Amino acid sequence: MSEQKRDDFGWAARTHTWRDWTLADLLAAKGTTTVSLVVPARNEAATVGAVVTRCREVLMETAALVDEIVVIDSDSTDATYDVATDAGAVVHRASEIRPDLGTFRGKGEAMWKSLFVTRGDVVVFMDADLVDWDTHFVPGLLGPLLTDPEVQLVKGFYARPGDSGPYEGGRVTELTARPLIALLFPPLAGLVQPLAGEWAVRRDHFSHLSVPTGYAVEIASLIDTWRTRGLDAIAQVDLGRRAHSHQNLLDLGAMSTQILTAAWARSTHSHHADAVPLTQFVPAAGGEGFVPRIDEVLVVERPPAADLL
Ligand SMILES: O=c1ccn([C@@H]2O[C@H](COP(=O)(O)OP(=O)(O)O[C@H]3O[C@H](CO)[C@@H](O)[C@H](O)[C@H]3O)[C@@H](O)[C@H]2O)c(=O)[nH]1
Ligand SMILES: O=C(O)[C@H](O)COP(=O)(O)O
């Protein structure tokens, strides 16, 4: 396979490593800019405590880079709320934020709702299920935003050590996101991890975007940022390595459906229903043969939060 680049749309110029900035550089560049770290979490009692504690100690107490750490509890049925509170985060239940706006399941919903309870000029998102990561993720993501006023959104990328070696992007990334980008949004093809949950964005920009309530929040934000602000508004930063807990393949099918729907809506087509019926096949009771299982995958989008603040 040829590794020659046909057209990288200038991604080399907007690709950085977290080592490009020291903490001292970033603290100086931060000035009066405020930073919120937002962690959407659904049933992450096992890992959210370490994410909050380590970020609080290193990024709030040792260095004043982050002004608040907010966990958005996304309909958890485990002890996520209490564990995150004990670790020192401000914790909100997504369903209790702006109850007048109703509530939907999903990660994008938690992130959209975070705009109503945080105050940072810059919002950094980080998954709660990280098991191999470090606190430099946050300064790394802030680097381009604090030093280049044109940048609106910064994606993290990393090696993802796994069964098929360190260079795969993840199953949905390789089987849905990359082919989709190649077909419909080729200028975004230079993104190493388009679905990374570790990314940062200016509040003023994110609050003007329509936000899918589920897992399409990442792909939608990238497409909409490129369309409204141009490619120079996006940067990506190598954060080293990261491992997380894995969903089963059938659940990733629902994630792919949400991503495809959001991309479809942003292509020349549009989709108006709130859910897409996804047929999957599971073993029949008794173990003989397979039966269809139809999952109504939620694909609702929230309007720009700026209209509702
Ligand atoms: O309804 C939900 C589902 C998930 N999460 C949280 O969102 C984060 C990421 O969820 P996860 O299910 O671990 O996602 P992945 O399978 O790892 O999916 C990857 O790809 C998704 C699609 O772009 C991104 O949204 C994810 O951040 C990214 O890690 C975790 O903290 C979850 O607890 C919620 O807050 N609410
Ligand atoms: O980024 C992805 O493609 C999804 O998070 C799935 O990742 P996984 O295949 O490593 O579970």
mmCIF file of C-alpha atoms and ligand atoms in Angstrom:
data_model
loop_
_atom_site.group_PDB
_atom_site.id
_atom_site.type_symbol
_atom_site.label_atom_id
_atom_site.label_comp_id
_atom_site.label_asym_id
_atom_site.label_seq_id
_atom_site.Cartn_x
_atom_site.Cartn_y
_atom_site.Cartn_z
ATOM 1 C CA MET A 1 0.000 0.000 0.000
ATOM 2 C CA SER A 2 1.345 3.410 -0.908
ATOM 3 C CA GLU A 3 1.986 5.694 1.997
ATOM 4 C CA GLN A 4 2.406 8.663 -0.285
ATOM 5 C CA LYS A 5 0.085 11.534 0.532
ATOM 6 C CA ARG A 6 -2.060 12.630 -2.397
ATOM 7 C CA ASP A 7 -3.268 15.740 -0.626
ATOM 8 C CA ASP A 8 -3.069 16.115 3.124
ATOM 9 C CA PHE A 9 -5.020 19.394 3.047
ATOM 10 C CA GLY A 10 -2.263 20.960 5.109
ATOM 11 C CA TRP A 11 -2.774 18.782 8.177
ATOM 12 C CA ALA A 12 0.945 18.709 8.942
ATOM 13 C CA ALA A 13 0.739 22.405 9.748
ATOM 14 C CA ARG A 14 -2.131 21.933 12.163
ATOM 15 C CA THR A 15 -0.782 18.809 13.875
ATOM 16 C CA HIS A 16 1.116 19.211 17.135
ATOM 17 C CA THR A 17 2.428 17.175 20.035
ATOM 18 C CA TRP A 18 1.608 17.929 23.649
ATOM 19 C CA ARG A 19 5.334 18.477 24.193
ATOM 20 C CA ASP A 20 5.192 21.627 22.039
ATOM 21 C CA TRP A 21 4.200 23.670 25.113
ATOM 22 C CA THR A 22 5.436 23.675 28.681
ATOM 23 C CA LEU A 23 3.008 24.160 31.518
ATOM 24 C CA ALA A 24 4.683 27.530 32.164
ATOM 25 C CA ASP A 25 4.057 28.549 28.508
ATOM 26 C CA LEU A 26 0.406 27.671 28.842
ATOM 27 C CA LEU A 27 -0.106 29.365 32.188
ATOM 28 C CA ALA A 28 1.376 32.541 30.707
ATOM 29 C CA ALA A 29 -0.765 32.232 27.560
ATOM 30 C CA LYS A 30 -3.893 31.528 29.600
ATOM 31 C CA GLY A 31 -4.023 35.035 31.094
ATOM 32 C CA THR A 32 -7.636 35.687 32.036
ATOM 33 C CA THR A 33 -9.048 32.892 29.852
ATOM 34 C CA THR A 34 -11.067 30.444 31.949
ATOM 35 C CA VAL A 35 -11.035 26.685 31.378
ATOM 36 C CA SER A 36 -13.672 24.081 32.252
ATOM 37 C CA LEU A 37 -12.836 20.380 32.194
ATOM 38 C CA VAL A 38 -16.038 18.466 31.449
ATOM 39 C CA VAL A 39 -16.260 14.708 31.928
ATOM 40 C CA PRO A 40 -19.434 13.049 30.598
ATOM 41 C CA ALA A 41 -19.940 9.816 32.524
ATOM 42 C CA ARG A 42 -22.434 6.985 32.340
ATOM 43 C CA ASN A 43 -21.799 4.175 34.818
ATOM 44 C CA GLU A 44 -18.117 4.943 35.240
ATOM 45 C CA ALA A 45 -17.798 4.550 39.017
ATOM 46 C CA ALA A 46 -14.702 2.381 38.537
ATOM 47 C CA THR A 47 -12.659 5.022 36.709
ATOM 48 C CA VAL A 48 -14.183 8.504 37.069
ATOM 49 C CA GLY A 49 -12.662 9.013 40.539
ATOM 50 C CA ALA A 50 -9.097 8.692 39.246
ATOM 51 C CA VAL A 51 -9.795 10.962 36.255
ATOM 52 C CA VAL A 52 -11.141 13.695 38.534
ATOM 53 C CA THR A 53 -8.623 13.290 41.347
ATOM 54 C CA ARG A 54 -5.537 13.298 39.135
ATOM 55 C CA CYS A 55 -6.707 16.264 37.068
ATOM 56 C CA ARG A 56 -7.709 18.216 40.176
ATOM 57 C CA GLU A 57 -4.375 17.647 41.920
ATOM 58 C CA VAL A 58 -2.162 18.366 38.914
ATOM 59 C CA LEU A 59 -4.159 20.943 36.923
ATOM 60 C CA MET A 60 -6.057 22.874 39.592
ATOM 61 C CA GLU A 61 -4.098 22.579 42.832
ATOM 62 C CA THR A 62 -0.478 22.280 41.658
ATOM 63 C CA ALA A 63 -0.900 24.516 38.589
ATOM 64 C CA ALA A 64 -3.929 26.762 38.072
ATOM 65 C CA LEU A 65 -4.582 25.713 34.476
ATOM 66 C CA VAL A 66 -8.123 24.435 34.932
ATOM 67 C CA ASP A 67 -10.723 26.546 36.705
ATOM 68 C CA GLU A 68 -13.393 23.904 37.260
ATOM 69 C CA ILE A 69 -13.865 20.170 36.834
ATOM 70 C CA VAL A 70 -17.452 19.250 36.086
ATOM 71 C CA VAL A 71 -18.741 15.707 35.728
ATOM 72 C CA ILE A 72 -22.030 15.342 33.890
ATOM 73 C CA ASP A 73 -23.666 12.179 35.163
ATOM 74 C CA SER A 74 -25.491 10.753 32.169
ATOM 75 C CA ASP A 75 -28.273 8.626 33.681
ATOM 76 C CA SER A 76 -25.881 6.413 35.644
ATOM 77 C CA THR A 77 -27.299 3.589 37.675
ATOM 78 C CA ASP A 78 -24.052 2.971 39.578
ATOM 79 C CA ALA A 79 -22.174 5.165 42.090
ATOM 80 C CA THR A 80 -20.708 7.540 39.445
ATOM 81 C CA TYR A 81 -22.341 10.611 41.044
ATOM 82 C CA ASP A 82 -20.989 9.915 44.547
ATOM 83 C CA VAL A 83 -17.535 8.788 43.403
ATOM 84 C CA ALA A 84 -17.077 11.905 41.252
ATOM 85 C CA THR A 85 -18.325 14.155 44.059
ATOM 86 C CA ASP A 86 -15.959 12.551 46.576
ATOM 87 C CA ALA A 87 -13.077 13.021 44.123
ATOM 88 C CA GLY A 88 -13.721 16.767 44.126
ATOM 89 C CA ALA A 89 -15.696 17.408 40.952
ATOM 90 C CA VAL A 90 -18.788 19.529 40.654
ATOM 91 C CA VAL A 91 -21.326 16.912 39.563
ATOM 92 C CA HIS A 92 -24.612 17.473 37.732
ATOM 93 C CA ARG A 93 -27.116 14.928 36.530
ATOM 94 C CA ALA A 94 -27.749 15.667 32.848
ATOM 95 C CA SER A 95 -31.477 15.124 33.278
ATOM 96 C CA GLU A 96 -31.609 17.772 36.034
ATOM 97 C CA ILE A 97 -29.895 20.529 34.043
ATOM 98 C CA ARG A 98 -32.423 22.926 32.504
ATOM 99 C CA PRO A 99 -35.356 20.525 32.987
ATOM 100 C CA ASP A 100 -37.437 22.894 30.847
ATOM 101 C CA LEU A 101 -35.436 21.630 27.841
ATOM 102 C CA GLY A 102 -36.361 18.004 28.464
ATOM 103 C CA THR A 103 -33.851 15.185 28.470
ATOM 104 C CA PHE A 104 -32.436 12.578 26.103
ATOM 105 C CA ARG A 105 -30.090 9.681 26.648
ATOM 106 C CA GLY A 106 -26.566 9.974 25.369
ATOM 107 C CA LYS A 107 -23.103 11.425 25.576
ATOM 108 C CA GLY A 108 -23.798 14.361 23.259
ATOM 109 C CA GLU A 109 -26.741 15.321 25.455
ATOM 110 C CA ALA A 110 -24.451 15.374 28.513
ATOM 111 C CA MET A 111 -21.942 17.561 26.661
ATOM 112 C CA TRP A 112 -24.631 19.928 25.343
ATOM 113 C CA LYS A 113 -26.177 20.232 28.803
ATOM 114 C CA SER A 114 -22.728 21.030 30.238
ATOM 115 C CA LEU A 115 -22.905 24.385 28.465
ATOM 116 C CA PHE A 116 -25.672 25.447 30.844
ATOM 117 C CA VAL A 117 -23.713 24.718 34.043
ATOM 118 C CA THR A 118 -20.104 25.586 33.207
ATOM 119 C CA ARG A 119 -18.467 28.969 32.696
ATOM 120 C CA GLY A 120 -15.057 28.405 31.061
ATOM 121 C CA ASP A 121 -14.203 30.311 27.886
ATOM 122 C CA VAL A 122 -12.683 27.031 26.760
ATOM 123 C CA VAL A 123 -14.251 23.640 27.442
ATOM 124 C CA VAL A 124 -12.082 20.523 27.500
ATOM 125 C CA PHE A 125 -13.890 17.188 27.185
ATOM 126 C CA MET A 126 -12.423 13.986 28.515
ATOM 127 C CA ASP A 127 -13.923 10.502 28.679
ATOM 128 C CA ALA A 128 -14.454 9.017 32.134
ATOM 129 C CA ASP A 129 -13.457 5.463 31.217
ATOM 130 C CA LEU A 130 -9.753 6.064 30.634
ATOM 131 C CA VAL A 131 -7.415 3.454 32.058
ATOM 132 C CA ASP A 132 -4.097 4.341 30.406
ATOM 133 C CA TRP A 133 -3.726 8.098 30.129
ATOM 134 C CA ASP A 134 -2.077 11.070 31.783
ATOM 135 C CA THR A 135 -2.983 14.542 32.905
ATOM 136 C CA HIS A 136 -0.883 16.089 30.133
ATOM 137 C CA PHE A 137 -3.913 15.379 27.883
ATOM 138 C CA VAL A 138 -5.496 18.604 29.143
ATOM 139 C CA PRO A 139 -2.561 21.014 28.626
ATOM 140 C CA GLY A 140 -1.907 19.322 25.283
ATOM 141 C CA LEU A 141 -5.438 20.047 24.110
ATOM 142 C CA LEU A 142 -5.239 23.622 25.396
ATOM 143 C CA GLY A 143 -1.985 24.419 23.581
ATOM 144 C CA PRO A 144 -3.410 25.471 20.192
ATOM 145 C CA LEU A 145 -6.444 27.204 21.735
ATOM 146 C CA LEU A 146 -4.430 29.326 24.157
ATOM 147 C CA THR A 147 -1.775 30.295 21.626
ATOM 148 C CA ASP A 148 -3.664 30.713 18.328
ATOM 149 C CA PRO A 149 -6.844 32.813 18.296
ATOM 150 C CA GLU A 150 -7.924 31.326 14.959
ATOM 151 C CA VAL A 151 -8.218 27.811 16.403
ATOM 152 C CA GLN A 152 -11.709 26.918 17.637
ATOM 153 C CA LEU A 153 -11.532 23.146 18.174
ATOM 154 C CA VAL A 154 -8.667 20.812 19.090
ATOM 155 C CA LYS A 155 -8.791 17.018 18.771
ATOM 156 C CA GLY A 156 -6.529 14.682 20.675
ATOM 157 C CA PHE A 157 -4.959 11.632 19.089
ATOM 158 C CA TYR A 158 -2.874 8.822 20.475
ATOM 159 C CA ALA A 159 -1.675 5.299 19.986
ATOM 160 C CA ARG A 160 -4.370 2.877 21.123
ATOM 161 C CA PRO A 161 -2.586 -0.278 22.148
ATOM 162 C CA GLY A 162 -4.873 -3.228 21.444
ATOM 163 C CA ASP A 163 -5.132 -6.718 20.077
ATOM 164 C CA SER A 164 -4.378 -5.698 16.514
ATOM 165 C CA GLY A 165 -1.375 -3.563 17.359
ATOM 166 C CA PRO A 166 -0.879 0.040 18.381
ATOM 167 C CA TYR A 167 -1.892 1.765 15.164
ATOM 168 C CA GLU A 168 -5.565 1.021 14.727
ATOM 169 C CA GLY A 169 -7.978 3.804 15.441
ATOM 170 C CA GLY A 170 -10.737 1.741 17.015
ATOM 171 C CA ARG A 171 -13.454 -0.289 15.303
ATOM 172 C CA VAL A 172 -15.934 2.493 14.567
ATOM 173 C CA THR A 173 -13.136 4.808 13.549
ATOM 174 C CA GLU A 174 -11.758 2.378 10.985
ATOM 175 C CA LEU A 175 -15.028 0.879 9.726
ATOM 176 C CA THR A 176 -17.354 3.893 9.776
ATOM 177 C CA ALA A 177 -15.707 7.232 10.408
ATOM 178 C CA ARG A 178 -12.726 7.008 8.077
ATOM 179 C CA PRO A 179 -14.627 5.598 5.082
ATOM 180 C CA LEU A 180 -17.341 8.212 5.624
ATOM 181 C CA ILE A 181 -14.822 11.037 5.775
ATOM 182 C CA ALA A 182 -13.057 9.687 2.688
ATOM 183 C CA LEU A 183 -16.318 9.696 0.752
ATOM 184 C CA LEU A 184 -18.072 12.836 1.954
ATOM 185 C CA PHE A 185 -15.663 15.066 3.870
ATOM 186 C CA PRO A 186 -12.150 14.417 2.494
ATOM 187 C CA PRO A 187 -10.563 17.599 3.883
ATOM 188 C CA LEU A 188 -11.022 16.029 7.345
ATOM 189 C CA ALA A 189 -9.094 12.890 6.388
ATOM 190 C CA GLY A 190 -5.927 14.181 8.054
ATOM 191 C CA LEU A 191 -7.466 13.699 11.499
ATOM 192 C CA VAL A 192 -5.751 10.783 13.197
ATOM 193 C CA GLN A 193 -8.542 10.105 15.717
ATOM 194 C CA PRO A 194 -11.690 11.834 14.460
ATOM 195 C CA LEU A 195 -13.797 10.184 17.185
ATOM 196 C CA ALA A 196 -11.502 10.892 20.131
ATOM 197 C CA GLY A 197 -13.462 11.808 23.241
ATOM 198 C CA GLU A 198 -10.581 14.009 24.362
ATOM 199 C CA TRP A 199 -11.008 17.367 22.667
ATOM 200 C CA ALA A 200 -11.334 21.035 23.487
ATOM 201 C CA VAL A 201 -13.403 23.833 22.032
ATOM 202 C CA ARG A 202 -14.116 27.499 22.574
ATOM 203 C CA ARG A 203 -17.431 27.874 24.399
ATOM 204 C CA ASP A 204 -18.612 30.592 22.056
ATOM 205 C CA HIS A 205 -18.103 28.298 19.078
ATOM 206 C CA PHE A 206 -19.545 25.089 20.565
ATOM 207 C CA SER A 207 -22.624 26.883 21.834
ATOM 208 C CA HIS A 208 -23.432 27.909 18.261
ATOM 209 C CA LEU A 209 -23.354 24.324 16.986
ATOM 210 C CA SER A 210 -26.228 21.891 16.725
ATOM 211 C CA VAL A 211 -25.327 18.896 18.910
ATOM 212 C CA PRO A 212 -26.411 15.288 18.310
ATOM 213 C CA THR A 213 -27.490 13.791 21.625
ATOM 214 C CA GLY A 214 -25.629 10.506 21.111
ATOM 215 C CA TYR A 215 -22.183 9.497 19.906
ATOM 216 C CA ALA A 216 -22.259 11.637 16.758
ATOM 217 C CA VAL A 217 -21.274 14.735 18.723
ATOM 218 C CA GLU A 218 -17.618 14.379 17.664
ATOM 219 C CA ILE A 219 -18.110 13.890 13.931
ATOM 220 C CA ALA A 220 -20.817 16.576 13.786
ATOM 221 C CA SER A 221 -18.660 19.128 15.614
ATOM 222 C CA LEU A 222 -15.765 18.495 13.244
ATOM 223 C CA ILE A 223 -17.859 18.793 10.100
ATOM 224 C CA ASP A 224 -19.672 21.892 11.345
ATOM 225 C CA THR A 225 -16.474 23.581 12.501
ATOM 226 C CA TRP A 226 -14.827 22.962 9.142
ATOM 227 C CA ARG A 227 -17.915 24.203 7.284
ATOM 228 C CA THR A 228 -18.456 27.351 9.376
ATOM 229 C CA ARG A 229 -14.894 28.340 10.294
ATOM 230 C CA GLY A 230 -12.646 26.548 7.801
ATOM 231 C CA LEU A 231 -9.962 23.945 8.329
ATOM 232 C CA ASP A 232 -7.632 26.428 10.017
ATOM 233 C CA ALA A 233 -10.050 26.481 12.948
ATOM 234 C CA ILE A 234 -9.190 22.834 13.725
ATOM 235 C CA ALA A 235 -5.939 21.542 15.206
ATOM 236 C CA GLN A 236 -4.948 18.109 16.483
ATOM 237 C CA VAL A 237 -2.455 17.167 19.171
ATOM 238 C CA ASP A 238 -0.571 13.915 19.739
ATOM 239 C CA LEU A 239 -1.204 12.989 23.370
ATOM 240 C CA GLY A 240 0.911 9.842 23.468
ATOM 241 C CA ARG A 241 -1.089 6.733 24.285
ATOM 242 C CA ARG A 242 -4.498 5.998 25.681
ATOM 243 C CA ALA A 243 -6.546 2.940 26.539
ATOM 244 C CA HIS A 244 -10.202 2.791 27.479
ATOM 245 C CA SER A 245 -12.895 0.222 28.158
ATOM 246 C CA HIS A 246 -14.427 -1.358 25.047
ATOM 247 C CA GLN A 247 -18.061 -1.663 24.055
ATOM 248 C CA ASN A 248 -19.396 -4.800 22.411
ATOM 249 C CA LEU A 249 -19.843 -4.919 18.656
ATOM 250 C CA LEU A 250 -23.642 -4.649 18.689
ATOM 251 C CA ASP A 251 -23.482 -1.447 20.767
ATOM 252 C CA LEU A 252 -20.898 -0.060 18.365
ATOM 253 C CA GLY A 253 -23.410 -0.738 15.574
ATOM 254 C CA ALA A 254 -25.728 1.752 17.271
ATOM 255 C CA MET A 255 -22.846 4.225 17.592
ATOM 256 C CA SER A 256 -22.116 3.846 13.872
ATOM 257 C CA THR A 257 -25.770 4.421 13.037
ATOM 258 C CA GLN A 258 -25.732 7.693 14.962
ATOM 259 C CA ILE A 259 -22.526 8.786 13.236
ATOM 260 C CA LEU A 260 -23.859 7.887 9.788
ATOM 261 C CA THR A 261 -27.121 9.723 10.461
ATOM 262 C CA ALA A 262 -25.370 12.930 11.524
ATOM 263 C CA ALA A 263 -23.085 12.758 8.487
ATOM 264 C CA TRP A 264 -26.051 12.016 6.224
ATOM 265 C CA ALA A 265 -27.831 15.093 7.601
ATOM 266 C CA ARG A 266 -24.745 17.144 6.809
ATOM 267 C CA SER A 267 -24.413 15.852 3.275
ATOM 268 C CA THR A 268 -26.905 16.744 0.591
ATOM 269 C CA HIS A 269 -29.498 14.574 2.306
ATOM 270 C CA SER A 270 -31.349 15.117 5.527
ATOM 271 C CA HIS A 271 -32.964 12.919 8.101
ATOM 272 C CA HIS A 272 -35.934 14.063 10.109
ATOM 273 C CA ALA A 273 -36.921 11.176 12.376
ATOM 274 C CA ASP A 274 -35.816 10.995 16.018
ATOM 275 C CA ALA A 275 -34.735 7.365 15.729
ATOM 276 C CA VAL A 276 -33.382 4.924 13.161
ATOM 277 C CA PRO A 277 -34.436 1.273 13.449
ATOM 278 C CA LEU A 278 -31.259 -0.818 13.365
ATOM 279 C CA THR A 279 -31.689 -4.542 12.751
ATOM 280 C CA GLN A 280 -29.040 -6.763 14.263
ATOM 281 C CA PHE A 281 -28.971 -10.546 14.730
ATOM 282 C CA VAL A 282 -28.500 -12.287 18.054
ATOM 283 C CA PRO A 283 -28.514 -16.001 18.915
ATOM 284 C CA ALA A 284 -31.999 -17.449 19.316
ATOM 285 C CA ALA A 285 -33.113 -18.726 22.688
ATOM 286 C CA GLY A 286 -31.794 -22.264 23.009
ATOM 287 C CA GLY A 287 -28.743 -21.418 20.930
ATOM 288 C CA GLU A 288 -30.017 -22.615 17.524
ATOM 289 C CA GLY A 289 -29.949 -20.014 14.770
ATOM 290 C CA PHE A 290 -30.325 -16.259 14.989
ATOM 291 C CA VAL A 291 -33.181 -13.857 15.521
ATOM 292 C CA PRO A 292 -33.397 -10.219 14.476
ATOM 293 C CA ARG A 293 -33.231 -7.595 17.190
ATOM 294 C CA ILE A 294 -34.463 -4.168 16.211
ATOM 295 C CA ASP A 295 -32.965 -1.338 18.173
ATOM 296 C CA GLU A 296 -34.479 2.126 17.795
ATOM 297 C CA VAL A 297 -31.247 4.138 17.749
ATOM 298 C CA LEU A 298 -31.825 7.676 18.993
ATOM 299 C CA VAL A 299 -30.537 10.309 16.541
ATOM 300 C CA VAL A 300 -32.045 13.494 17.985
ATOM 301 C CA GLU A 301 -30.078 16.740 17.615
ATOM 302 C CA ARG A 302 -30.158 19.632 20.060
ATOM 303 C CA PRO A 303 -30.245 23.184 18.627
ATOM 304 C CA PRO A 304 -27.340 25.563 19.286
ATOM 305 C CA ALA A 305 -27.256 26.221 23.035
ATOM 306 C CA ALA A 306 -26.626 29.930 22.382
ATOM 307 C CA ASP A 307 -30.286 30.252 21.350
ATOM 308 C CA LEU A 308 -31.387 28.958 24.751
ATOM 309 C CA LEU A 309 -28.913 30.471 27.229
HETATM 310 O O1 LIG B 1 -24.959 7.783 27.184
HETATM 311 C C1 LIG B 1 -23.768 7.962 27.428
HETATM 312 C C2 LIG B 1 -22.752 7.128 26.921
HETATM 313 C C3 LIG B 1 -21.431 7.388 27.239
HETATM 314 N N1 LIG B 1 -21.114 8.430 28.070
HETATM 315 C C4 LIG B 1 -19.718 8.679 28.443
HETATM 316 O O2 LIG B 1 -18.985 9.098 27.300
HETATM 317 C C5 LIG B 1 -17.647 8.663 27.402
HETATM 318 C C6 LIG B 1 -17.275 7.857 26.165
HETATM 319 O O3 LIG B 1 -18.202 6.803 26.023
HETATM 320 P P1 LIG B 1 -17.781 5.342 25.530
HETATM 321 O O4 LIG B 1 -19.012 4.535 25.513
HETATM 322 O O5 LIG B 1 -16.623 4.861 26.321
HETATM 323 O O6 LIG B 1 -17.334 5.663 24.048
HETATM 324 P P2 LIG B 1 -16.329 4.858 23.107
HETATM 325 O O7 LIG B 1 -16.878 3.534 22.767
HETATM 326 O O8 LIG B 1 -14.996 4.892 23.694
HETATM 327 O O9 LIG B 1 -16.405 5.843 21.815
HETATM 328 C C7 LIG B 1 -15.439 6.707 21.235
HETATM 329 O O10 LIG B 1 -16.101 7.263 20.087
HETATM 330 C C8 LIG B 1 -17.270 8.012 20.393
HETATM 331 C C9 LIG B 1 -17.895 8.475 19.066
HETATM 332 O O11 LIG B 1 -17.249 9.568 18.514
HETATM 333 C C10 LIG B 1 -16.891 9.175 21.281
HETATM 334 O O12 LIG B 1 -18.068 9.876 21.635
HETATM 335 C C11 LIG B 1 -16.180 8.654 22.540
HETATM 336 O O13 LIG B 1 -15.784 9.738 23.355
HETATM 337 C C12 LIG B 1 -14.985 7.851 22.121
HETATM 338 O O14 LIG B 1 -14.270 7.367 23.248
HETATM 339 C C13 LIG B 1 -17.536 7.848 28.687
HETATM 340 O O15 LIG B 1 -17.053 8.666 29.714
HETATM 341 C C14 LIG B 1 -18.985 7.456 28.945
HETATM 342 O O16 LIG B 1 -19.279 7.214 30.304
HETATM 343 C C15 LIG B 1 -22.109 9.273 28.543
HETATM 344 O O17 LIG B 1 -21.813 10.226 29.267
HETATM 345 N N2 LIG B 1 -23.403 9.004 28.218
HETATM 346 O O1 LIG B 2 -13.048 4.968 18.348
HETATM 347 C C1 LIG B 2 -13.700 3.932 18.089
HETATM 348 O O2 LIG B 2 -13.699 3.435 16.961
HETATM 349 C C2 LIG B 2 -14.560 3.351 19.182
HETATM 350 O O3 LIG B 2 -14.220 3.997 20.380
HETATM 351 C C3 LIG B 2 -14.357 1.878 19.377
HETATM 352 O O4 LIG B 2 -13.057 1.661 19.852
HETATM 353 P P1 LIG B 2 -12.554 0.163 20.182
HETATM 354 O O5 LIG B 2 -12.652 -0.631 18.940
HETATM 355 O O6 LIG B 2 -11.129 0.368 20.628
HETATM 356 O O7 LIG B 2 -13.419 -0.343 21.302
#
